[in-house]
XYZ file of C-alpha atoms in Angstrom:
693
model
C 126.788 39.315 51.396
C 128.291 35.809 51.682
C 129.896 34.108 48.658
C 131.300 30.538 48.641
C 134.391 29.382 46.732
C 136.241 26.087 46.754
C 138.774 26.972 49.428
C 137.566 30.142 51.031
C 134.602 32.303 51.873
C 134.416 35.796 50.523
C 132.651 37.878 53.168
C 131.433 41.328 52.180
C 130.462 43.437 55.190
C 128.667 46.616 54.112
C 128.706 49.421 56.692
C 125.708 51.517 55.812
C 125.406 55.265 55.744
C 125.455 57.276 58.926
C 122.561 59.449 59.968
C 123.474 61.833 62.773
C 125.991 59.329 64.077
C 123.605 56.392 63.834
C 124.105 53.914 60.984
C 121.134 52.677 59.000
C 120.601 48.951 58.823
C 118.790 46.759 56.361
C 116.670 43.705 57.043
C 119.560 41.479 55.978
C 121.790 43.104 58.609
C 119.158 42.322 61.202
C 119.084 38.653 60.253
C 122.848 38.255 60.148
C 123.882 40.242 63.187
C 121.155 39.287 65.631
C 119.335 36.233 66.726
C 117.102 38.066 69.212
C 113.409 37.768 69.977
C 111.234 37.570 66.854
C 107.577 38.418 67.428
C 105.079 37.069 64.903
C 101.333 37.682 64.795
C 98.897 35.476 62.893
C 95.379 36.402 61.725
C 94.800 39.067 64.363
C 91.164 40.158 64.448
C 89.746 42.457 67.094
C 86.125 43.508 67.573
C 84.532 45.560 70.318
C 80.920 46.029 71.334
C 79.745 49.636 71.270
C 76.515 50.879 72.835
C 74.583 53.530 70.948
C 71.321 55.402 71.512
C 69.532 56.725 74.593
C 69.058 54.958 77.915
C 65.782 53.236 77.055
C 66.653 52.543 73.416
C 70.300 51.578 73.657
C 71.597 49.123 71.096
C 74.826 47.148 71.129
C 76.667 46.929 67.848
C 79.936 45.170 67.072
C 82.695 47.331 65.609
C 85.685 45.850 63.820
C 88.975 47.407 64.919
C 91.474 45.046 63.240
C 90.862 42.545 60.440
C 93.196 39.662 59.584
C 96.523 41.307 60.481
C 99.677 39.221 59.909
C 103.335 40.081 60.273
C 106.749 39.505 61.797
C 108.664 41.938 64.017
C 112.417 41.284 64.104
C 115.157 42.918 66.194
C 115.472 46.574 65.239
C 113.094 49.535 64.994
C 109.643 48.308 63.940
C 107.272 51.203 63.276
C 103.482 50.970 63.101
C 102.229 53.911 61.050
C 98.763 55.007 60.054
C 96.121 57.731 60.319
C 94.192 58.483 63.487
C 91.763 55.680 64.263
C 93.558 53.231 61.986
C 94.259 50.710 64.751
C 97.924 51.480 65.573
C 97.591 51.558 69.351
C 95.173 48.614 69.327
C 97.655 46.437 67.437
C 100.499 47.547 69.712
C 98.504 46.706 72.854
C 97.552 43.309 71.413
C 101.181 42.470 70.661
C 102.166 43.612 74.168
C 99.389 41.493 75.790
C 97.737 44.617 77.224
C 94.435 44.458 75.389
C 91.155 43.090 76.698
C 91.019 39.542 75.271
C 87.248 39.730 74.718
C 86.617 40.015 70.998
C 90.229 39.160 70.162
C 91.253 36.251 67.953
C 94.543 35.154 66.425
C 97.969 34.144 67.729
C 101.004 36.121 68.862
C 104.211 34.080 69.095
C 107.707 34.758 70.380
C 110.328 32.808 68.396
C 107.582 30.422 67.330
C 106.299 29.758 70.876
C 103.208 31.202 72.584
C 103.807 34.164 74.841
C 104.181 33.171 78.490
C 101.500 34.390 80.881
C 103.952 36.868 82.411
C 105.124 38.200 79.045
C 103.876 41.675 79.894
C 106.055 41.595 83.011
C 109.194 40.543 81.135
C 108.816 42.940 78.213
C 109.034 46.722 78.382
C 106.113 49.040 77.620
C 106.315 52.836 77.515
C 102.845 54.402 77.576
C 101.923 57.463 75.544
C 101.350 59.696 78.581
C 104.449 59.423 80.755
C 103.533 57.852 84.094
C 106.368 58.465 86.536
C 106.259 59.810 90.081
C 106.841 63.522 89.583
C 107.829 64.273 93.186
C 110.786 61.868 92.979
C 114.068 62.370 91.177
C 115.002 60.494 88.006
C 117.362 58.260 89.976
C 114.767 57.516 92.654
C 112.253 56.441 90.003
C 114.824 54.101 88.472
C 115.719 52.739 91.916
C 112.058 51.914 92.491
C 111.860 50.063 89.175
C 115.087 48.180 89.849
C 114.114 47.246 93.413
C 110.800 45.668 92.356
C 111.572 44.238 88.910
C 115.090 42.906 89.264
C 115.547 39.599 91.121
C 116.454 39.684 94.805
C 119.543 37.605 94.037
C 121.162 40.753 92.626
C 123.011 42.799 95.197
C 122.353 46.491 95.787
C 125.695 47.291 94.191
C 124.758 45.395 91.018
C 121.391 47.154 90.851
C 123.021 50.568 91.261
C 125.499 49.687 88.531
C 122.585 48.798 86.246
C 120.884 52.111 87.104
C 124.039 54.142 86.437
C 124.560 52.345 83.125
C 121.009 53.093 81.955
C 121.308 56.735 83.056
C 124.519 57.080 81.095
C 123.182 55.354 77.973
C 120.085 57.549 77.896
C 121.965 60.791 78.538
C 120.309 61.535 81.866
C 123.526 62.224 83.802
C 122.884 65.940 84.309
C 119.296 65.507 85.545
C 119.700 62.206 87.424
C 119.199 63.917 90.789
C 116.526 66.383 89.642
C 112.838 65.895 90.328
C 110.801 64.757 87.339
C 108.229 67.459 88.084
C 104.482 67.873 88.619
C 101.952 70.598 87.912
C 103.187 72.324 91.101
C 106.904 71.460 90.918
C 109.193 72.501 88.086
C 111.080 69.477 86.817
C 112.921 68.084 83.809
C 112.046 68.838 80.181
C 109.583 66.844 78.094
C 112.304 64.944 76.270
C 114.078 64.073 79.524
C 110.779 62.943 81.018
C 110.202 60.656 78.018
C 113.719 59.255 78.374
C 113.032 58.624 82.058
C 109.972 56.575 81.091
C 112.093 54.573 78.655
C 114.786 54.106 81.309
C 112.207 52.672 83.723
C 111.577 49.872 81.224
C 115.210 49.321 80.233
C 116.147 48.511 83.835
C 115.126 44.888 83.256
C 117.006 44.778 79.913
C 113.970 43.420 78.014
C 114.422 41.696 74.672
C 111.219 43.365 73.392
C 110.367 47.004 74.039
C 106.973 48.507 73.138
C 106.324 52.255 72.899
C 102.949 53.884 72.296
C 103.543 57.014 70.193
C 106.794 58.060 71.920
C 106.887 61.403 70.076
C 103.507 62.659 71.320
C 103.747 66.099 72.918
C 107.341 66.651 71.800
C 108.660 69.138 69.255
C 110.216 67.747 66.077
C 113.792 68.130 67.315
C 113.114 66.399 70.639
C 111.126 63.684 68.873
C 114.080 63.082 66.567
C 116.384 62.847 69.589
C 114.110 60.248 71.215
C 114.103 58.056 68.085
C 117.877 58.424 67.736
C 118.070 57.224 71.324
C 115.993 54.148 70.479
C 118.256 53.442 67.514
C 121.277 53.781 69.776
C 119.684 51.391 72.263
C 119.316 48.756 69.539
C 122.835 49.370 68.268
C 124.267 49.027 71.759
C 122.473 45.702 72.205
C 123.743 44.309 68.902
C 127.177 45.840 68.989
C 126.907 47.533 65.569
C 129.663 50.169 65.483
C 129.008 53.678 64.257
C 131.407 53.781 61.295
C 131.619 55.881 58.156
C 130.353 54.375 54.901
C 132.862 51.729 53.856
C 132.833 48.255 52.338
C 135.158 45.666 53.830
C 135.954 42.600 51.726
C 137.711 39.898 53.700
C 138.990 36.599 52.312
C 138.678 33.998 55.022
C 139.686 30.349 54.885
C 136.748 28.037 55.412
C 138.280 26.639 58.589
C 138.742 30.106 60.116
C 135.155 31.327 59.700
C 134.143 30.284 63.207
C 137.233 31.790 64.769
C 136.543 35.062 62.962
C 133.085 35.149 64.500
C 134.647 34.908 67.928
C 137.232 37.576 67.072
C 134.506 40.052 66.144
C 133.799 40.561 69.832
C 131.232 39.417 72.333
C 129.055 42.478 71.750
C 128.524 41.534 68.116
C 127.088 38.174 69.137
C 124.832 39.650 71.788
C 121.150 39.318 71.060
C 119.475 42.429 69.662
C 116.472 44.183 71.152
C 113.179 44.190 69.262
C 111.677 47.689 69.502
C 108.049 48.026 68.388
C 106.299 51.385 68.480
C 103.336 53.227 67.017
C 103.908 56.669 65.547
C 101.590 59.142 63.871
C 103.471 61.469 61.519
C 107.286 61.264 61.753
C 109.574 63.597 59.860
C 112.002 62.257 57.256
C 115.035 62.028 59.558
C 112.965 59.854 61.876
C 111.563 57.736 59.060
C 115.087 56.901 57.857
C 115.753 55.205 61.202
C 112.988 52.618 60.734
C 113.996 49.053 59.944
C 110.476 47.671 59.495
C 107.280 49.492 58.591
C 103.685 48.420 59.168
C 100.985 50.587 57.566
C 97.444 50.350 58.943
C 94.233 52.039 57.836
C 90.714 51.295 59.066
C 92.012 48.134 60.713
C 93.396 46.761 57.413
C 97.028 46.067 56.567
C 98.324 48.286 53.747
C 101.997 47.301 53.898
C 104.339 45.285 56.093
C 108.017 44.932 55.277
C 111.379 46.747 55.247
C 110.816 50.474 55.654
C 113.308 51.473 52.963
C 111.475 49.347 50.386
C 108.029 50.850 51.026
C 108.468 53.659 48.481
C 109.418 51.148 45.799
C 106.371 49.022 46.656
C 103.929 51.909 46.285
C 105.731 53.077 43.164
C 105.241 49.636 41.626
C 101.470 49.858 42.092
C 101.255 53.352 40.596
C 101.798 55.746 43.533
C 104.978 57.773 43.073
C 106.373 60.031 45.755
C 107.085 63.573 44.645
C 110.594 64.970 45.105
C 111.312 66.392 48.574
C 108.120 64.865 49.965
C 108.288 63.124 53.319
C 107.636 59.391 52.761
C 105.563 59.159 55.962
C 103.326 62.025 54.810
C 103.154 60.444 51.360
C 101.903 57.127 52.781
C 99.257 58.866 54.883
C 98.146 60.894 51.858
C 97.720 57.697 49.841
C 95.695 56.051 52.592
C 93.513 59.130 53.126
C 93.022 59.552 49.373
C 94.041 63.228 49.276
C 97.448 62.901 47.586
C 98.230 64.209 44.129
C 99.714 60.777 43.476
C 96.282 59.256 44.101
C 94.646 61.713 41.740
C 97.185 61.085 38.998
C 96.848 57.360 39.451
C 93.078 57.557 39.044
C 93.469 59.639 35.891
C 95.943 57.142 34.442
C 93.585 54.237 34.871
C 90.608 56.200 33.588
C 88.679 56.707 36.805
C 87.925 60.409 36.351
C 84.277 59.774 37.134
C 85.114 58.771 40.669
C 86.479 62.255 41.372
C 82.955 63.614 41.849
C 82.137 61.093 44.570
C 82.032 62.016 48.231
C 85.257 61.431 50.205
C 83.606 58.830 52.435
C 82.629 56.803 49.357
C 86.049 57.108 47.756
C 88.218 56.264 50.757
C 86.747 52.877 51.583
C 87.227 51.322 48.103
C 90.740 52.771 47.978
C 91.664 51.193 51.315
C 90.244 47.858 50.207
C 92.163 48.130 46.936
C 95.430 48.867 48.761
C 94.834 45.956 51.131
C 94.205 43.673 48.152
C 97.380 44.909 46.440
C 99.386 44.012 49.523
C 97.851 40.527 49.828
C 98.927 39.810 46.251
C 102.435 41.255 46.691
C 105.727 39.423 47.166
C 106.116 41.036 50.622
C 103.006 39.266 51.876
C 104.063 35.954 50.339
C 107.484 36.131 52.017
C 105.864 37.037 55.319
C 103.412 34.166 54.916
C 106.284 31.684 54.479
C 107.870 32.888 57.723
C 104.536 32.815 59.552
C 103.874 29.237 58.428
C 107.236 28.209 59.856
C 106.445 29.842 63.204
C 102.954 28.297 63.214
C 104.508 24.854 62.853
C 106.779 25.552 65.809
C 103.805 26.691 67.829
C 102.061 23.345 67.516
C 105.072 21.630 69.031
C 105.580 24.206 71.776
C 102.016 24.928 72.760
C 102.396 23.401 76.212
C 105.424 25.545 77.103
C 103.464 28.635 78.135
C 103.308 29.576 81.800
C 100.011 29.594 83.618
C 100.780 32.032 86.448
C 102.221 35.514 86.592
C 105.330 35.492 88.746
C 106.798 38.468 90.612
C 110.490 39.106 91.048
C 110.121 40.115 94.703
C 108.133 39.106 97.779
C 105.087 40.803 99.271
C 107.052 42.331 102.169
C 109.744 43.683 99.838
C 107.109 45.296 97.627
C 105.293 46.707 100.657
C 108.504 48.315 101.946
C 109.359 50.034 98.658
C 105.795 51.194 97.943
C 105.535 52.642 101.453
C 108.892 54.355 101.048
C 107.921 55.904 97.710
C 104.514 57.022 98.982
C 106.099 58.645 102.027
C 108.614 60.489 99.829
C 105.756 61.590 97.596
C 103.913 62.861 100.678
C 106.904 64.917 101.806
C 107.576 66.157 98.291
C 104.021 67.417 97.843
C 103.550 70.140 100.483
C 100.234 71.240 98.971
C 98.653 68.032 100.275
C 100.568 67.462 103.502
C 101.965 70.584 105.182
C 99.035 72.740 104.064
C 96.570 70.315 105.634
C 98.398 70.468 108.977
C 98.484 74.283 108.879
C 94.747 74.425 108.168
C 94.123 71.997 111.045
C 96.059 74.190 113.499
C 94.313 77.352 112.298
C 90.849 75.784 112.476
C 91.556 74.394 115.961
C 92.505 77.869 117.210
C 89.385 79.434 115.659
C 87.083 76.824 117.237
C 88.883 77.242 120.560
C 88.350 81.008 120.418
C 84.635 80.735 119.549
C 83.751 78.113 122.182
C 86.376 79.175 124.734
C 85.944 77.926 128.314
C 82.560 76.190 128.219
C 80.433 76.689 131.358
C 78.363 74.135 133.263
C 75.029 75.823 132.680
C 72.110 75.308 130.262
C 73.969 77.331 127.588
C 76.957 75.041 128.109
C 74.804 72.068 127.052
C 74.007 73.678 123.711
C 77.595 74.814 123.153
C 79.001 71.400 123.984
C 76.531 69.659 121.667
C 77.313 72.128 118.895
C 81.109 71.948 119.117
C 81.135 68.143 119.367
C 78.916 67.964 116.284
C 81.250 70.327 114.432
C 84.330 68.287 115.394
C 82.681 65.125 114.076
C 81.490 66.557 110.769
C 84.797 68.374 110.251
C 86.632 65.050 110.486
C 84.304 63.608 107.862
C 84.518 66.410 105.332
C 88.286 66.864 105.745
C 88.667 63.182 104.784
C 87.188 63.829 101.342
C 90.741 64.563 100.156
C 91.464 60.830 100.486
C 89.696 60.266 97.148
C 92.820 61.566 95.399
C 94.860 58.741 96.899
C 93.652 56.225 94.306
C 92.231 58.454 91.556
C 95.289 60.600 90.801
C 97.630 57.601 90.618
C 95.227 55.318 88.743
C 97.195 55.339 85.468
C 100.450 54.839 87.341
C 99.012 51.928 89.317
C 97.572 50.188 86.233
C 100.824 50.520 84.274
C 103.033 49.309 87.122
C 100.725 46.457 88.058
C 100.521 45.143 84.493
C 104.295 45.495 84.156
C 104.801 43.248 87.180
C 106.104 45.804 89.678
C 103.908 44.647 92.555
C 100.767 42.867 93.661
C 97.509 44.701 94.242
C 97.686 43.840 97.943
C 101.202 45.306 98.263
C 100.129 48.557 96.637
C 96.937 48.842 98.689
C 98.488 48.232 102.104
C 101.551 50.295 101.211
C 99.354 53.318 100.468
C 97.448 52.792 103.727
C 100.581 52.582 105.868
C 102.477 55.490 104.364
C 99.768 57.900 103.283
C 96.369 57.262 104.822
C 97.397 56.461 108.412
C 99.735 59.424 109.066
C 97.595 61.979 107.223
C 94.513 61.069 109.291
C 96.286 60.445 112.588
C 98.289 63.681 112.851
C 95.370 66.096 112.223
C 93.252 64.243 114.800
C 96.005 64.463 117.423
C 96.695 68.139 116.708
C 93.005 69.024 116.671
C 92.373 67.280 120.002
C 95.384 68.846 121.743
C 94.383 72.373 120.695
C 90.607 72.300 121.177
C 90.318 70.108 124.282
C 92.009 72.536 126.663
C 90.754 75.738 125.006
C 87.172 74.496 125.260
C 87.579 73.423 128.870
C 86.109 69.965 128.379
C 85.962 67.292 131.101
C 89.279 67.485 133.013
C 90.060 63.775 132.995
C 92.975 62.026 131.292
C 90.899 59.120 130.053
C 88.305 61.494 128.588
C 91.060 63.313 126.641
C 92.394 60.140 125.033
C 88.898 58.769 124.330
C 88.115 61.962 122.413
C 91.369 61.640 120.447
C 90.608 57.981 119.659
C 87.063 58.826 118.580
C 88.164 61.584 116.176
C 90.780 59.260 114.697
C 88.211 56.482 114.215
C 85.804 58.892 112.520
C 88.583 60.132 110.211
C 89.620 56.567 109.323
C 86.014 55.530 108.672
C 85.358 58.530 106.422
C 88.663 58.012 104.576
C 87.908 54.324 104.083
C 84.540 55.247 102.625
C 86.293 57.733 100.328
C 88.632 54.987 99.105
C 85.713 52.619 98.531
C 83.971 55.233 96.377
C 87.105 56.484 94.595
C 88.633 53.108 93.706
C 88.207 52.651 89.972
C 87.123 56.253 89.340
C 89.048 58.294 86.785
C 87.809 61.777 87.722
C 88.353 63.274 91.171
C 85.332 65.579 90.934
C 82.879 62.695 90.512
C 84.242 60.848 93.535
C 84.221 64.076 95.586
C 80.594 64.772 94.626
C 79.499 61.276 95.677
C 81.345 61.655 98.992
C 79.794 65.051 99.718
C 76.252 63.839 99.006
C 76.789 60.790 101.211
C 78.075 62.882 104.141
C 75.166 65.328 103.869
C 72.668 62.483 104.331
C 74.773 60.996 107.122
C 74.887 64.377 108.856
C 71.066 64.506 109.009
C 71.036 61.256 110.985
C 73.945 62.192 113.253
C 71.676 63.061 116.212
C 71.819 66.870 116.381
C 69.612 68.099 113.543
C 66.839 65.642 114.385
C 66.181 63.608 117.511
C 66.713 60.036 116.373
C 63.939 58.732 118.663
C 61.372 60.710 116.670
C 62.303 59.392 113.232
C 59.614 57.208 111.629
C 60.418 53.469 111.791
C 60.727 52.969 108.035
C 63.535 55.573 107.931
C 65.161 55.069 111.326
C 67.405 52.282 110.000
C 69.407 54.893 108.052
C 70.995 56.105 111.296
C 73.006 52.884 111.509
C 74.739 53.771 108.223
C 75.842 57.203 109.462
C 79.508 57.635 110.382
C 78.937 61.009 112.178
C 76.209 59.406 114.291
C 78.636 56.954 115.922
C 81.345 59.565 116.425
C 78.936 62.158 117.787
C 77.324 59.666 120.182
C 80.736 58.574 121.496
C 81.889 62.171 122.044
C 78.651 63.051 123.853
C 78.900 59.962 126.058
C 82.493 60.819 126.877
C 81.788 64.488 127.700
C 78.305 64.604 129.270
C 78.434 61.562 131.543
C 78.840 62.722 135.167
C 78.325 66.439 134.425
C 75.960 68.688 136.406
C 74.566 71.713 134.574
C 72.483 73.085 137.473
C 75.176 73.482 140.174
C 73.139 75.852 142.400
C 70.007 73.729 142.371
C 69.179 70.613 144.372
C 67.414 68.536 141.772
C 66.355 65.873 144.294
C 64.120 68.222 146.324
C 63.116 70.936 143.865
C 60.618 70.245 141.060
C 61.487 73.331 139.033
C 63.879 71.146 136.963
C 61.345 68.435 136.172
C 61.170 69.636 132.564
C 64.745 70.929 132.339
C 67.977 69.037 131.770
C 70.339 69.446 134.693
C 72.636 66.407 134.404
C 74.605 64.836 131.609
C 72.780 61.540 132.133
C 69.433 63.253 131.512
C 70.737 64.799 128.299
C 72.113 61.480 127.033
C 68.885 59.669 127.858
C 66.879 62.360 126.066
C 69.097 61.837 122.971
C 68.534 58.084 123.078
C 72.150 57.283 124.020
C 72.887 54.315 126.293
C 74.740 55.604 129.399
C 76.338 52.230 130.197
C 80.048 51.634 129.309
C 78.938 49.532 126.340
C 76.973 52.573 125.126
C 80.343 54.275 124.600
C 82.445 51.461 123.134
C 79.801 50.052 120.812
C 80.272 53.201 118.700
C 83.974 52.449 118.291
C 83.183 48.841 117.407
C 80.724 50.029 114.757
C 83.286 52.444 113.323
C 85.912 49.679 113.242
C 83.483 47.406 111.372
C 82.773 50.171 108.859
C 86.510 50.680 108.339
C 86.991 46.983 107.596
C 83.971 46.846 105.272
C 84.911 49.969 103.286
C 88.568 48.958 102.960
C 87.499 45.516 101.764
C 85.270 47.101 99.123
C 88.105 49.397 98.018
C 90.546 46.485 97.768
C 88.120 44.336 95.780
C 87.407 47.198 93.387
C 91.145 47.612 92.819
C 91.607 43.871 92.420
C 88.876 43.538 89.799
C 89.544 46.889 88.155
C 89.660 46.684 84.363
C 93.376 46.969 83.810
C 93.429 46.408 80.042
C 92.463 48.937 77.401
C-alpha cells in the first residue's frame, strides 16, 4: 500500500501469511514486486474436425474445444482448473505454442508483443507424462539439457554451476547421481522424477514455465511438495523472503524512495517467473498457493482472476461454499451441477421444476449461465481493460516477431551429444544390447553344430543352400528389433524437438551412429566368425570378408526398412507386425523356396523388392563359385552327370545367378540403394511428423 503526503511517502509492506514456509502473495504483490513476462490471450477459439461413422459412411463434423477465451497471466502461480474434457490442456498447449494451428483463432501476446517463432524453445514446458531418459542419472539428463539449450559461449564450468544450482534448488542433491529408472531398472521416486522433469526446463532459466497437470500420478503429499517447489521457484526468482506475518510501516523521504529501492537488494528487483499449469483436483493446501485462477468448463470461461477472490465471486452470485469444503472441489461441483450449493441456489430462485430434468439438460444451461455471469462481472471488465492495452501495443509491435526457429548449438555439437546419450542408453539397457550379443553367439554355435564341416558332395549342395538361406533370413528377422529405436522414444523426441534441443537431422544421424550401426555390425561380425569356420566354407580370405560384408549389408537394409516403417508409429506391435509380414513375402522371393526363373512374368518383378534375395544371391555366388561337388567323377568325359549338378557354376546358373564378378557386386549395390531409400523415407517421416497435439 503506497500513500502520498506533502514531504514523505508512507510505504506499507504487508508480509503475508506463511504456508509450510512459503508465503502467500496477492495480485498486488505480483504487480509491485515483479515486472516479469506477462502473457495475455485474446479471443481464443479452437475447433477440431472429428470423423464419425463407418468407413464408407464417415462424416466430418467440427467440434468446438474453446470459445472466446480471454485473460492475462502475470508472474506467479497461474492455475487452470476445470473438469475432465473442459479444455484445460488445450488452452495450456495453445498458450505454449504447442497446439496444431489449424482451427485456432485469436492472439497470444507476451508483454503486448506477438510471441516470437522460437517462443516454444525459449519457454519451459513440462509434459504430463515425464519424458526423461531413464537409463541416465539425474545429473546426466540435466547435462544433456544444458549442453544443447544453453549457448556455446558459456563455458563448461558455468554450465556445471547452473546444473548444480538447479539440483540444489529442487532438492535433488541426494539422487543427483542415481538413475532415473525404467521398467527394468529401479530408479528415483515419482516425485523426484517429476522434479527432474522440471529441472530439465529450468536449466535455461525461462521467464515462462508451463506444466501440464504436474500432480498426475502422485499422491497428495508428493503433489503438495511439487507445488510448494513451484512456489519456491517463483519466490527465488522474485526475491520474496519467507518471513512470519508482520506489517512494516516505513516513513521515507520523497527523495530517498529510489535509493530505498536499491537498498532492498538486487534479488528483489529481479524479474519474476510466470508459471502456468493445468491441474485437475488440488487439495486445499495446494489451492492456497495459487495466485491466479482460471476456471474452464466445456470450453467456456467460468472465472479468471485472483485465486483468493474466487470464493467471494461465486458467493456474490449465490453459490456459497460450505464450511471445511475444499474450494477446488466446490468450484468443480458448481460447474458439474451436483453441489448442494447449486441445489440451494435453484430453490432460492424458484427453479424447483428444473430438478426433474436430466443431468445433460441441466448442465449446459448452468454452464452458459455461469459464463454469462462472468462476462458481466467486474473481473472481466478489469481484464478487458488490460487486454485492450496489450492489443494496442500489439499493433505497434507486430513486425517484431521472428520468422525462423534458432538453435543454441550447431549441428555437429548436437550430433555429438545425441550420439553420446544414445550410446550411454545402449550400455545402460542390457536387455537390448548384451542379451542380443549372447543370443547371437548361442545361435552361431547351434548352427555350427547342425551344419558342421560341410562336404563337397550332392548333400553338401543342399546343406550349403539351406544354411546360407538361414543366415540371410536370420539377419532380416533379428533386425525387427530396430523398430523400437524410433517408436519407444517418440514422445521424448517430439518434446525435445519442440523445445529446441536439436534438429531432426541431428537426432536421426545421432541414433544411426550410436545405436543402429554398432548393434547391427557386431552381431554380423560375431556370427560370421563363429559359423564360417565351423561350417567349413570356402577356405579363402576374400570369401570370408565378402560373407561378413554381405551379412552386414542385409542387416543394415532390414534395419533401415524397419526404421522407415516405424517412424511415426506409436505402438511397437503394429510396426513389428508390418515388418514380419513384409519379410515373409520377401522370403518367398529369396530364391530357395521357389526357383525365380519359373515365376510368372506378372509377379517376377517382386523379386527385385526382396532384401533376402540380394543377400542370398551374394552368399551363393561367394560360396559356390569354383566348387566341385563330384570330386571322383570326370564330368568332361562321363555323361552320367548330364542331369546332375557337379560344379558350383552349374548350380548358380540353374538358380539364375550371374557368375560374372558383377553378378556378385550388383547385389551389394542393390542393398546399398535400398539402405539409402529406406533411410530417406524414415528421415522424411520424422521431419514431417505431426509434432503438435
